[in-house]
Each structure stands twice: as structure tokens, then as C-alpha cells.
One Martini backbone bead per residue (centre of mass of N, CA, C, O) as a GRO file, in nm:
protein
  137
    1MET     BB    1 -19.223   4.457 -12.995
    2ASP     BB    2 -19.245   4.741 -13.119
    3LYS     BB    3 -19.416   4.872 -12.893
    4LEU     BB    4 -19.222   4.819 -12.663
    5PHE     BB    5 -18.976   4.966 -12.777
    6THR     BB    6 -19.113   5.238 -12.821
    7HIS     BB    7 -19.187   5.285 -12.529
    8ILE     BB    8 -18.904   5.266 -12.407
    9ALA     BB    9 -18.762   5.473 -12.590
   10THR     BB   10 -18.941   5.713 -12.517
   11ARG     BB   11 -18.888   5.718 -12.214
   12ILE     BB   12 -18.577   5.735 -12.217
   13SER     BB   13 -18.553   5.984 -12.396
   14GLY     BB   14 -18.711   6.169 -12.206
   15LEU     BB   15 -18.524   6.132 -11.959
   16ALA     BB   16 -18.241   6.194 -12.095
   17GLY     BB   17 -18.343   6.505 -12.171
   18GLN     BB   18 -18.306   6.587 -11.885
   19PRO     BB   19 -18.148   6.769 -11.646
   20LEU     BB   20 -18.127   6.538 -11.437
   21ALA     BB   21 -17.956   6.347 -11.612
   22PHE     BB   22 -17.712   6.530 -11.630
   23LEU     BB   23 -17.661   6.555 -11.326
   24LEU     BB   24 -17.615   6.255 -11.280
   25ALA     BB   25 -17.374   6.221 -11.471
   26LEU     BB   26 -17.199   6.437 -11.339
   27SER     BB   27 -17.191   6.306 -11.059
   28ILE     BB   28 -17.052   6.046 -11.142
   29VAL     BB   29 -16.792   6.183 -11.245
   30ILE     BB   30 -16.718   6.323 -10.982
   31VAL     BB   31 -16.702   6.075 -10.803
   32TRP     BB   32 -16.491   5.935 -10.971
   33GLY     BB   33 -16.272   6.159 -10.948
   34VAL     BB   34 -16.257   6.167 -10.633
   35THR     BB   35 -16.177   5.848 -10.612
   36GLY     BB   36 -15.895   5.825 -10.736
   37PRO     BB   37 -15.702   5.846 -10.484
   38LEU     BB   38 -15.833   5.605 -10.333
   39PHE     BB   39 -15.741   5.409 -10.600
   40ASN     BB   40 -15.475   5.516 -10.737
   41PHE     BB   41 -15.555   5.532 -11.034
   42SER     BB   42 -15.647   5.274 -11.140
   43ASP     BB   43 -15.743   5.059 -11.382
   44THR     BB   44 -16.018   4.994 -11.257
   45TRP     BB   45 -16.112   5.282 -11.220
   46GLN     BB   46 -16.105   5.345 -11.528
   47LEU     BB   47 -16.285   5.107 -11.627
   48VAL     BB   48 -16.551   5.191 -11.504
   49ILE     BB   49 -16.601   5.449 -11.679
   50ASN     BB   50 -16.551   5.331 -11.958
   51THR     BB   51 -16.768   5.113 -11.953
   52GLY     BB   52 -17.013   5.281 -11.877
   53THR     BB   53 -17.000   5.487 -12.116
   54THR     BB   54 -17.007   5.282 -12.345
   55ILE     BB   55 -17.279   5.151 -12.286
   56VAL     BB   56 -17.454   5.403 -12.288
   57THR     BB   57 -17.379   5.501 -12.571
   58PHE     BB   58 -17.462   5.251 -12.731
   59LEU     BB   59 -17.768   5.258 -12.646
   60MET     BB   60 -17.837   5.558 -12.721
   61VAL     BB   61 -17.804   5.544 -13.025
   62PHE     BB   62 -18.059   5.368 -13.073
   63LEU     BB   63 -18.267   5.551 -12.938
   64ILE     BB   64 -18.219   5.805 -13.106
   65GLN     BB   65 -18.268   5.681 -13.384
   66ASN     BB   66 -18.556   5.593 -13.330
   67SER     BB   67 -18.670   5.876 -13.274
   68GLN     BB   68 -18.588   6.002 -13.547
   69ASN     BB   69 -18.743   5.809 -13.730
   70ARG     BB   70 -19.025   5.870 -13.620
   71ASP     BB   71 -19.024   6.175 -13.664
   72ALA     BB   72 -18.973   6.169 -13.970
   73ALA     BB   73 -19.221   5.998 -14.049
   74ALA     BB   74 -19.433   6.189 -13.931
   75MET     BB   75 -19.354   6.439 -14.092
   76GLN     BB   76 -19.395   6.314 -14.372
   77ALA     BB   77 -19.696   6.253 -14.341
   78LYS     BB   78 -19.781   6.548 -14.298
   79LEU     BB   79 -19.671   6.660 -14.565
   80ASP     BB   80 -19.834   6.477 -14.751
   81GLU     BB   81 -20.108   6.582 -14.656
   82LEU     BB   82 -20.063   6.874 -14.746
   83ILE     BB   83 -20.028   6.813 -15.044
   84ARG     BB   84 -20.313   6.690 -15.078
   85ALA     BB   85 -20.475   6.958 -14.969
   86VAL     BB   86 -20.322   7.127 -15.178
   87GLU     BB   87 -20.399   7.217 -15.492
   88GLN     BB   88 -20.110   7.347 -15.594
   89ALA     BB   89 -19.972   7.104 -15.528
   90ARG     BB   90 -19.731   6.859 -15.593
   91GLY     BB   91 -19.781   6.519 -15.585
   92GLN     BB   92 -19.484   6.421 -15.667
   93PHE     BB   93 -19.355   6.476 -15.375
   94ILE     BB   94 -19.458   6.224 -15.285
   95GLY     BB   95 -19.187   6.020 -15.177
   96ILE     BB   96 -18.891   6.156 -15.219
   97GLU     BB   97 -18.740   6.018 -14.974
   98HIS     BB   98 -18.667   5.758 -15.171
   99LEU     BB   99 -18.457   5.898 -15.294
  100THR     BB  100 -18.172   6.008 -15.372
  101ASP     BB  101 -17.957   6.251 -15.293
  102ILE     BB  102 -17.908   6.346 -15.585
  103GLU     BB  103 -18.206   6.374 -15.672
  104ILE     BB  104 -18.286   6.578 -15.453
  105GLU     BB  105 -18.078   6.795 -15.528
  106ARG     BB  106 -18.185   6.849 -15.814
  107ILE     BB  107 -18.464   6.943 -15.726
  108ARG     BB  108 -18.374   7.176 -15.546
  109GLU     BB  109 -18.226   7.335 -15.765
  110ALA     BB  110 -18.468   7.366 -15.959
  111LEU     BB  111 -18.646   7.522 -15.754
  112GLU     BB  112 -18.460   7.764 -15.719
  113ILE     BB  113 -18.465   7.852 -16.014
  114GLU     BB  114 -18.769   7.884 -16.038
  115GLU     BB  115 -18.797   8.106 -15.822
  116ILE     BB  116 -18.616   8.314 -15.961
  117GLU     BB  117 -18.786   8.333 -16.221
  118ILE     BB  118 -19.047   8.427 -16.087
  119GLU     BB  119 -18.930   8.685 -15.948
  120SER     BB  120 -18.820   8.804 -16.238
  121GLY     BB  121 -19.073   8.733 -16.454
  122LYS     BB  122 -19.025   8.476 -16.567
  123SER     BB  123 -19.069   8.201 -16.713
  124ALA     BB  124 -19.092   7.877 -16.599
  125THR     BB  125 -18.855   7.659 -16.733
  126THR     BB  126 -18.821   7.445 -16.484
  127SER     BB  127 -19.087   7.289 -16.456
  128GLU     BB  128 -19.008   7.056 -16.642
  129THR     BB  129 -18.765   6.964 -16.480
  130VAL     BB  130 -18.913   6.895 -16.222
  131ALA     BB  131 -19.112   6.695 -16.344
  132ARG     BB  132 -18.892   6.502 -16.450
  133LEU     BB  133 -18.754   6.449 -16.170
  134LEU     BB  134 -19.028   6.330 -16.038
  135GLN     BB  135 -19.012   6.105 -16.218
  136ARG     BB  136 -19.056   5.767 -16.195
  137ARG     BB  137 -18.929   5.437 -16.284
   0.00000   0.00000   0.00000
């Protein structure tokens, strides 16, 4: 089921992101607008575009989220591999995407302070802070 959904989501996302898809959607809206006087701008005429756009939007949200989740997971795996491959890299950074937003923000702030201290020639006093923040319970 996962492979089938991934295949379908990838194909639809790829097609939906093409200029032709935009032109098709624009054409549908133009045809709908032009037919307004023909249908006396009736409630049914309005319902057609409202229902159609709602359904398409609803389904596209899930497809876009699926694509973003896969892209983020692949990117994270690549970054983790780079951390493993670079000798000077801190292995504790692997998996920090599972921390809370607040914990990640604290690590980011400590890293920025550490970089400023390194650039100014001071000994990096925040290295211990970063190491402590990276320790998981």
C-alpha cells in the first residue's frame, strides 16, 4: 500500500507542478467564469467551482505533505551520513530532528554563540553547553 501511494503521490505531485497543470486550472476557471451569464450566475453554477476547487485542494494537501515528508526524511538521512563521514563532525547531532522545537532552538542558539566566540578568538565556552544540550535522556 505504501509503495502504491508513494508512486501515485509522486506522479501526481510531478504533474501538478508543471506549467501545463496551471494552464489547465486557469482554463477551467476562465470557462467557468465565461459560462456565468449563460447559467444566470445560479447557485448551481457557483457550487460547481466551489465543490471542484474544494475537492482538489483537499486532496492536494495530502499529496504535498507526503512529498515534503519524504523529501525531509531523505535529506535528513543524507545529512546524518555526512555527519558520520566527517571526522570532526559531532555525532550527537544525528537524530536531533526528533527533539522538540524548543530543544532544537536552544542548540541553534548555543551554536551561534559558539561560532561568535570562535571568530573572536575566545575559547569556545559554549562547547560544553552544546554537548549538554545534545545529550538525550
